[in-house]
């Protein structure tokens, strides 16, 4: 099963000199194997951070995935969070922390995601402080069938986004500038941007597909050998695969079809 976008909040919630901020503009659908991801970006270091989906209702706590600071200038602090099986509906995502700071909060929901949680669902986290301006880029390791997300933070504006724009925080009424991006998975996904100043924070990660499904690639057509191998690996990802469907993978090499098929076995397959 490939990861797909369920809903993306493109506006974000902001707060100035605060210890909490709430996002009320995201609606999580009812698709299978859902996962919620969120970014909290603050103007100063904060601690004791909690992100709660459906605040005041089911109160689902999100888990922190990664943290990065925009080098020694400390203009932006990015905190990434994830949650599998979020409650469906138009709910509130509430972030709280200690020490007053300006804040930006944005979130998105995806379907077809590995439901194990932790690094089985949110993998290959890249947290990097980029001390250069102009055209800058960072990469996230991924796979065909996965999805990738990324956030940038700085004390000055961004432009020239190379992937799908999640949010543009250049005009937000807070002390830091922020930018969000997302893209379908490949063996490596590059996120590029143009930065005004040489003090930038980047945090990106891979959203891992649920096990099962199939993948077909023709090496004589559009797929390279590395893409075919990445797709095959995604289709039979053995970190934790519940094989409830037929996994069928076909490679066409030099016009010859080579078929690998795993029938329904009704049990869990794990690698150790």
mmCIF file of C-alpha atoms in Angstrom:
data_model
loop_
_atom_site.group_PDB
_atom_site.id
_atom_site.type_symbol
_atom_site.label_atom_id
_atom_site.label_comp_id
_atom_site.label_asym_id
_atom_site.label_seq_id
_atom_site.Cartn_x
_atom_site.Cartn_y
_atom_site.Cartn_z
ATOM 1 C CA UNK A 1 0.000 0.000 0.000
ATOM 2 C CA UNK A 2 1.425 3.380 -1.015
ATOM 3 C CA UNK A 3 1.254 6.451 1.197
ATOM 4 C CA UNK A 4 -1.141 9.162 -0.026
ATOM 5 C CA UNK A 5 -2.105 12.640 1.136
ATOM 6 C CA UNK A 6 -5.319 12.682 3.181
ATOM 7 C CA UNK A 7 -5.414 16.332 4.225
ATOM 8 C CA UNK A 8 -2.842 19.123 4.521
ATOM 9 C CA UNK A 9 -3.213 22.319 6.520
ATOM 10 C CA UNK A 10 -1.750 25.110 4.377
ATOM 11 C CA UNK A 11 -2.430 28.058 6.681
ATOM 12 C CA UNK A 12 -0.790 27.104 10.006
ATOM 13 C CA UNK A 13 -1.574 28.501 13.442
ATOM 14 C CA UNK A 14 0.640 31.179 14.981
ATOM 15 C CA UNK A 15 1.172 32.659 18.435
ATOM 16 C CA UNK A 16 3.370 35.493 19.727
ATOM 17 C CA UNK A 17 5.160 35.426 23.086
ATOM 18 C CA UNK A 18 3.119 32.407 24.142
ATOM 19 C CA UNK A 19 3.380 28.965 25.720
ATOM 20 C CA UNK A 20 0.600 27.361 23.691
ATOM 21 C CA UNK A 21 -0.878 27.428 20.191
ATOM 22 C CA UNK A 22 -3.854 25.544 18.703
ATOM 23 C CA UNK A 23 -4.502 24.516 15.097
ATOM 24 C CA UNK A 24 -8.203 24.194 14.222
ATOM 25 C CA UNK A 25 -8.124 24.095 10.407
ATOM 26 C CA UNK A 26 -7.235 20.422 9.769
ATOM 27 C CA UNK A 27 -9.754 17.654 9.130
ATOM 28 C CA UNK A 28 -8.518 14.051 9.310
ATOM 29 C CA UNK A 29 -10.370 11.681 6.981
ATOM 30 C CA UNK A 30 -11.454 8.086 7.536
ATOM 31 C CA UNK A 31 -8.991 6.369 5.180
ATOM 32 C CA UNK A 32 -7.056 3.277 6.269
ATOM 33 C CA UNK A 33 -3.645 3.284 7.969
ATOM 34 C CA UNK A 34 -3.715 6.976 8.828
ATOM 35 C CA UNK A 35 -0.841 8.999 10.302
ATOM 36 C CA UNK A 36 -0.677 12.609 11.439
ATOM 37 C CA UNK A 37 2.559 14.612 11.216
ATOM 38 C CA UNK A 38 3.157 18.087 12.621
ATOM 39 C CA UNK A 39 5.811 20.773 12.912
ATOM 40 C CA UNK A 40 6.153 23.241 15.777
ATOM 41 C CA UNK A 41 8.650 26.017 14.977
ATOM 42 C CA UNK A 42 9.558 28.466 17.730
ATOM 43 C CA UNK A 43 11.661 31.622 17.964
ATOM 44 C CA UNK A 44 13.499 30.436 21.083
ATOM 45 C CA UNK A 45 14.383 27.169 22.752
ATOM 46 C CA UNK A 46 11.413 25.638 24.570
ATOM 47 C CA UNK A 47 11.016 22.497 26.661
ATOM 48 C CA UNK A 48 8.364 20.125 28.006
ATOM 49 C CA UNK A 49 6.647 20.213 24.615
ATOM 50 C CA UNK A 50 3.371 18.338 24.189
ATOM 51 C CA UNK A 51 1.288 18.048 21.024
ATOM 52 C CA UNK A 52 -2.218 16.677 21.477
ATOM 53 C CA UNK A 53 -4.588 15.783 18.635
ATOM 54 C CA UNK A 54 -8.312 16.064 19.347
ATOM 55 C CA UNK A 55 -7.533 18.176 22.387
ATOM 56 C CA UNK A 56 -10.433 18.042 24.793
ATOM 57 C CA UNK A 57 -11.772 14.879 23.132
ATOM 58 C CA UNK A 58 -9.760 11.671 22.725
ATOM 59 C CA UNK A 59 -6.567 13.590 23.653
ATOM 60 C CA UNK A 60 -4.114 11.613 21.504
ATOM 61 C CA UNK A 61 -0.507 12.481 22.352
ATOM 62 C CA UNK A 62 1.888 12.875 19.410
ATOM 63 C CA UNK A 63 5.471 11.569 19.668
ATOM 64 C CA UNK A 64 8.462 13.791 18.973
ATOM 65 C CA UNK A 65 10.450 12.760 15.897
ATOM 66 C CA UNK A 66 13.288 15.276 15.692
ATOM 67 C CA UNK A 67 14.650 18.698 16.749
ATOM 68 C CA UNK A 68 16.958 21.176 15.005
ATOM 69 C CA UNK A 69 18.179 24.721 15.691
ATOM 70 C CA UNK A 70 19.206 27.227 12.995
ATOM 71 C CA UNK A 71 22.946 27.263 13.895
ATOM 72 C CA UNK A 72 24.496 29.721 16.381
ATOM 73 C CA UNK A 73 22.119 32.603 15.582
ATOM 74 C CA UNK A 74 19.201 30.654 17.130
ATOM 75 C CA UNK A 75 16.541 32.243 14.936
ATOM 76 C CA UNK A 76 14.364 29.148 14.608
ATOM 77 C CA UNK A 77 13.861 25.896 16.494
ATOM 78 C CA UNK A 78 12.028 23.104 14.632
ATOM 79 C CA UNK A 79 10.279 20.285 16.484
ATOM 80 C CA UNK A 80 8.719 17.430 14.442
ATOM 81 C CA UNK A 81 5.990 15.088 15.717
ATOM 82 C CA UNK A 82 4.077 12.039 14.478
ATOM 83 C CA UNK A 83 0.999 10.000 15.430
ATOM 84 C CA UNK A 84 -0.472 6.827 13.924
ATOM 85 C CA UNK A 85 -4.234 6.192 13.851
ATOM 86 C CA UNK A 86 -5.366 9.755 14.616
ATOM 87 C CA UNK A 87 -9.048 10.267 15.379
ATOM 88 C CA UNK A 88 -11.012 11.230 12.260
ATOM 89 C CA UNK A 89 -12.772 14.564 11.957
ATOM 90 C CA UNK A 90 -12.237 18.308 12.260
ATOM 91 C CA UNK A 91 -10.375 18.362 15.562
ATOM 92 C CA UNK A 92 -8.001 20.643 17.449
ATOM 93 C CA UNK A 93 -4.238 20.114 17.540
ATOM 94 C CA UNK A 94 -2.860 21.832 20.632
ATOM 95 C CA UNK A 95 0.828 22.446 21.339
ATOM 96 C CA UNK A 96 2.083 23.488 24.767
ATOM 97 C CA UNK A 97 5.567 24.192 26.146
ATOM 98 C CA UNK A 98 7.466 26.103 28.820
ATOM 99 C CA UNK A 99 9.183 29.495 28.308
ATOM 100 C CA UNK A 100 7.526 32.178 26.188
ATOM 101 C CA UNK A 101 8.217 32.128 22.436
ATOM 102 C CA UNK A 102 6.687 32.969 19.085
ATOM 103 C CA UNK A 103 5.404 29.817 17.410
ATOM 104 C CA UNK A 104 4.137 28.352 14.142
ATOM 105 C CA UNK A 105 2.181 25.075 14.132
ATOM 106 C CA UNK A 106 1.218 23.136 11.011
ATOM 107 C CA UNK A 107 0.071 19.568 10.394
ATOM 108 C CA UNK A 108 -0.949 17.095 7.715
ATOM 109 C CA UNK A 109 -2.517 13.641 7.556
ATOM 110 C CA UNK A 110 -1.553 10.738 5.281
ATOM 111 C CA UNK A 111 -3.073 7.330 4.556
ATOM 112 C CA UNK A 112 -1.377 4.009 3.756
ATOM 113 C CA UNK A 113 1.183 4.464 6.545
ATOM 114 C CA UNK A 114 2.896 1.766 8.610
ATOM 115 C CA UNK A 115 0.943 1.628 11.892
ATOM 116 C CA UNK A 116 3.764 0.442 14.170
ATOM 117 C CA UNK A 117 4.696 3.997 15.157
ATOM 118 C CA UNK A 118 8.156 5.345 15.979
ATOM 119 C CA UNK A 119 10.869 4.886 13.378
ATOM 120 C CA UNK A 120 8.841 2.132 11.708
ATOM 121 C CA UNK A 121 6.382 4.841 10.618
ATOM 122 C CA UNK A 122 8.554 7.997 10.612
ATOM 123 C CA UNK A 123 12.054 7.189 9.418
ATOM 124 C CA UNK A 124 15.316 8.687 8.148
ATOM 125 C CA UNK A 125 14.992 11.970 10.032
ATOM 126 C CA UNK A 126 17.349 14.673 8.724
ATOM 127 C CA UNK A 127 17.867 17.570 11.159
ATOM 128 C CA UNK A 128 20.470 19.982 9.802
ATOM 129 C CA UNK A 129 21.526 23.570 10.513
ATOM 130 C CA UNK A 130 22.518 25.152 7.186
ATOM 131 C CA UNK A 131 24.915 28.080 7.619
ATOM 132 C CA UNK A 132 24.700 29.438 4.071
ATOM 133 C CA UNK A 133 22.378 31.635 2.021
ATOM 134 C CA UNK A 134 21.173 31.526 -1.573
ATOM 135 C CA UNK A 135 20.179 28.219 -3.122
ATOM 136 C CA UNK A 136 20.385 25.521 -0.429
ATOM 137 C CA UNK A 137 19.135 21.947 -0.321
ATOM 138 C CA UNK A 138 18.845 18.899 1.892
ATOM 139 C CA UNK A 139 17.886 15.286 1.123
ATOM 140 C CA UNK A 140 15.707 12.712 2.854
ATOM 141 C CA UNK A 141 16.210 8.975 2.368
ATOM 142 C CA UNK A 142 12.943 7.366 1.321
ATOM 143 C CA UNK A 143 11.502 4.682 -0.982
ATOM 144 C CA UNK A 144 8.975 4.349 -3.779
ATOM 145 C CA UNK A 145 5.526 4.198 -2.156
ATOM 146 C CA UNK A 146 6.531 6.329 0.835
ATOM 147 C CA UNK A 147 6.041 10.085 1.305
ATOM 148 C CA UNK A 148 8.450 12.741 2.560
ATOM 149 C CA UNK A 149 7.927 16.016 4.410
ATOM 150 C CA UNK A 150 10.221 18.895 5.291
ATOM 151 C CA UNK A 151 10.254 22.192 7.171
ATOM 152 C CA UNK A 152 12.627 25.151 7.074
ATOM 153 C CA UNK A 153 13.054 27.871 9.668
ATOM 154 C CA UNK A 154 15.188 31.055 9.820
ATOM 155 C CA UNK A 155 15.319 34.708 10.805
ATOM 156 C CA UNK A 156 14.797 35.812 7.196
ATOM 157 C CA UNK A 157 12.521 34.865 4.289
ATOM 158 C CA UNK A 158 12.561 31.890 1.888
ATOM 159 C CA UNK A 159 11.572 31.465 -1.770
ATOM 160 C CA UNK A 160 11.955 29.141 -4.812
ATOM 161 C CA UNK A 161 10.436 25.986 -3.392
ATOM 162 C CA UNK A 162 11.220 22.899 -5.559
ATOM 163 C CA UNK A 163 8.589 20.501 -4.158
ATOM 164 C CA UNK A 164 4.893 20.813 -3.319
ATOM 165 C CA UNK A 165 4.418 23.781 -0.994
ATOM 166 C CA UNK A 166 2.933 22.876 2.388
ATOM 167 C CA UNK A 167 2.859 26.361 3.895
ATOM 168 C CA UNK A 168 4.588 29.709 3.319
ATOM 169 C CA UNK A 169 5.347 31.458 6.583
ATOM 170 C CA UNK A 170 7.129 34.512 5.173
ATOM 171 C CA UNK A 171 4.257 36.800 6.169
ATOM 172 C CA UNK A 172 3.284 35.217 9.484
ATOM 173 C CA UNK A 173 3.113 37.727 12.395
ATOM 174 C CA UNK A 174 5.877 36.026 14.387
ATOM 175 C CA UNK A 175 9.605 36.473 14.859
ATOM 176 C CA UNK A 176 10.754 33.602 12.637
ATOM 177 C CA UNK A 177 10.259 32.743 8.974
ATOM 178 C CA UNK A 178 9.106 29.234 8.082
ATOM 179 C CA UNK A 179 8.442 27.134 4.979
ATOM 180 C CA UNK A 180 6.970 23.642 4.564
ATOM 181 C CA UNK A 181 7.271 21.144 1.707
ATOM 182 C CA UNK A 182 6.199 17.580 0.873
ATOM 183 C CA UNK A 183 6.910 15.091 -1.934
ATOM 184 C CA UNK A 184 6.308 11.503 -2.990
ATOM 185 C CA UNK A 185 8.970 8.993 -2.026
ATOM 186 C CA UNK A 186 11.994 7.826 -4.027
ATOM 187 C CA UNK A 187 15.343 6.397 -2.972
ATOM 188 C CA UNK A 188 16.383 9.964 -2.076
ATOM 189 C CA UNK A 189 14.232 13.115 -2.169
ATOM 190 C CA UNK A 190 15.859 16.554 -2.392
ATOM 191 C CA UNK A 191 14.255 19.623 -0.858
ATOM 192 C CA UNK A 192 15.628 22.891 -2.255
ATOM 193 C CA UNK A 193 14.932 26.484 -1.345
ATOM 194 C CA UNK A 194 16.458 29.954 -1.659
ATOM 195 C CA UNK A 195 17.409 31.471 1.690
ATOM 196 C CA UNK A 196 17.946 35.187 2.313
ATOM 197 C CA UNK A 197 20.312 34.734 5.237
ATOM 198 C CA UNK A 198 22.983 32.232 6.263
ATOM 199 C CA UNK A 199 21.231 30.834 9.334
ATOM 200 C CA UNK A 200 18.695 28.164 8.456
ATOM 201 C CA UNK A 201 17.201 25.080 10.091
ATOM 202 C CA UNK A 202 15.976 22.029 8.148
ATOM 203 C CA UNK A 203 13.983 19.052 9.426
ATOM 204 C CA UNK A 204 12.710 16.395 7.023
ATOM 205 C CA UNK A 205 11.720 12.750 7.319
ATOM 206 C CA UNK A 206 10.205 9.766 5.543
ATOM 207 C CA UNK A 207 6.621 8.580 6.111
ATOM 208 C CA UNK A 208 6.818 4.796 5.703
ATOM 209 C CA UNK A 209 4.246 2.856 3.703
ATOM 210 C CA UNK A 210 2.229 0.044 5.250
ATOM 211 C CA UNK A 211 3.355 -3.460 4.200
ATOM 212 C CA UNK A 212 1.757 -5.267 1.273
ATOM 213 C CA UNK A 213 0.822 -4.229 -2.231
ATOM 214 C CA UNK A 214 2.840 -4.724 -5.361
ATOM 215 C CA UNK A 215 5.237 -2.903 -7.640
ATOM 216 C CA UNK A 216 5.862 -3.212 -11.334
ATOM 217 C CA UNK A 217 8.802 -1.617 -13.142
ATOM 218 C CA UNK A 218 10.147 -1.908 -16.657
ATOM 219 C CA UNK A 219 13.855 -1.149 -16.755
ATOM 220 C CA UNK A 220 13.637 -0.503 -20.475
ATOM 221 C CA UNK A 221 11.055 2.230 -19.922
ATOM 222 C CA UNK A 222 10.849 4.749 -17.086
ATOM 223 C CA UNK A 223 12.422 3.051 -14.063
ATOM 224 C CA UNK A 224 16.123 2.825 -13.308
ATOM 225 C CA UNK A 225 17.518 -0.258 -11.648
ATOM 226 C CA UNK A 226 17.827 1.604 -8.333
ATOM 227 C CA UNK A 227 14.172 2.715 -8.545
ATOM 228 C CA UNK A 228 13.059 -0.826 -9.297
ATOM 229 C CA UNK A 229 15.021 -2.202 -6.367
ATOM 230 C CA UNK A 230 13.685 0.563 -4.096
ATOM 231 C CA UNK A 231 10.143 -0.219 -5.195
ATOM 232 C CA UNK A 232 10.623 -3.922 -4.598
ATOM 233 C CA UNK A 233 12.067 -3.197 -1.145
ATOM 234 C CA UNK A 234 9.081 -0.982 -0.352
ATOM 235 C CA UNK A 235 6.625 -3.642 -1.517
ATOM 236 C CA UNK A 236 8.097 -6.330 0.716
ATOM 237 C CA UNK A 237 9.399 -4.074 3.500
ATOM 238 C CA UNK A 238 10.220 -6.567 6.247
ATOM 239 C CA UNK A 239 10.596 -4.259 9.211
ATOM 240 C CA UNK A 240 7.098 -5.343 10.154
ATOM 241 C CA UNK A 241 4.818 -6.610 7.410
ATOM 242 C CA UNK A 242 1.413 -8.112 8.025
ATOM 243 C CA UNK A 243 0.980 -10.137 4.850
ATOM 244 C CA UNK A 244 -2.784 -10.088 4.422
ATOM 245 C CA UNK A 245 -2.819 -9.624 0.663
ATOM 246 C CA UNK A 246 -0.922 -11.100 -2.226
ATOM 247 C CA UNK A 247 2.426 -9.395 -2.652
ATOM 248 C CA UNK A 248 3.279 -9.495 -6.321
ATOM 249 C CA UNK A 249 6.323 -7.876 -7.922
ATOM 250 C CA UNK A 250 7.250 -8.038 -11.587
ATOM 251 C CA UNK A 251 10.504 -6.877 -13.125
ATOM 252 C CA UNK A 252 10.911 -6.604 -16.888
ATOM 253 C CA UNK A 253 14.572 -6.782 -17.823
ATOM 254 C CA UNK A 254 15.548 -6.783 -21.488
ATOM 255 C CA UNK A 255 12.007 -7.735 -22.422
ATOM 256 C CA UNK A 256 11.911 -10.758 -20.121
ATOM 257 C CA UNK A 257 9.394 -10.705 -17.278
ATOM 258 C CA UNK A 258 10.730 -12.052 -14.001
ATOM 259 C CA UNK A 259 7.905 -12.571 -11.504
ATOM 260 C CA UNK A 260 8.241 -12.876 -7.743
ATOM 261 C CA UNK A 261 5.030 -13.655 -5.917
ATOM 262 C CA UNK A 262 4.213 -14.257 -2.260
ATOM 263 C CA UNK A 263 0.746 -15.714 -1.637
ATOM 264 C CA UNK A 264 -1.490 -14.917 1.303
ATOM 265 C CA UNK A 265 -0.032 -16.467 4.450
ATOM 266 C CA UNK A 266 -2.090 -14.769 7.163
ATOM 267 C CA UNK A 267 0.742 -14.164 9.580
ATOM 268 C CA UNK A 268 3.223 -11.475 10.445
ATOM 269 C CA UNK A 269 6.712 -11.505 8.967
ATOM 270 C CA UNK A 270 9.478 -9.709 10.838
ATOM 271 C CA UNK A 271 13.195 -9.285 10.300
ATOM 272 C CA UNK A 272 15.554 -9.303 13.225
#
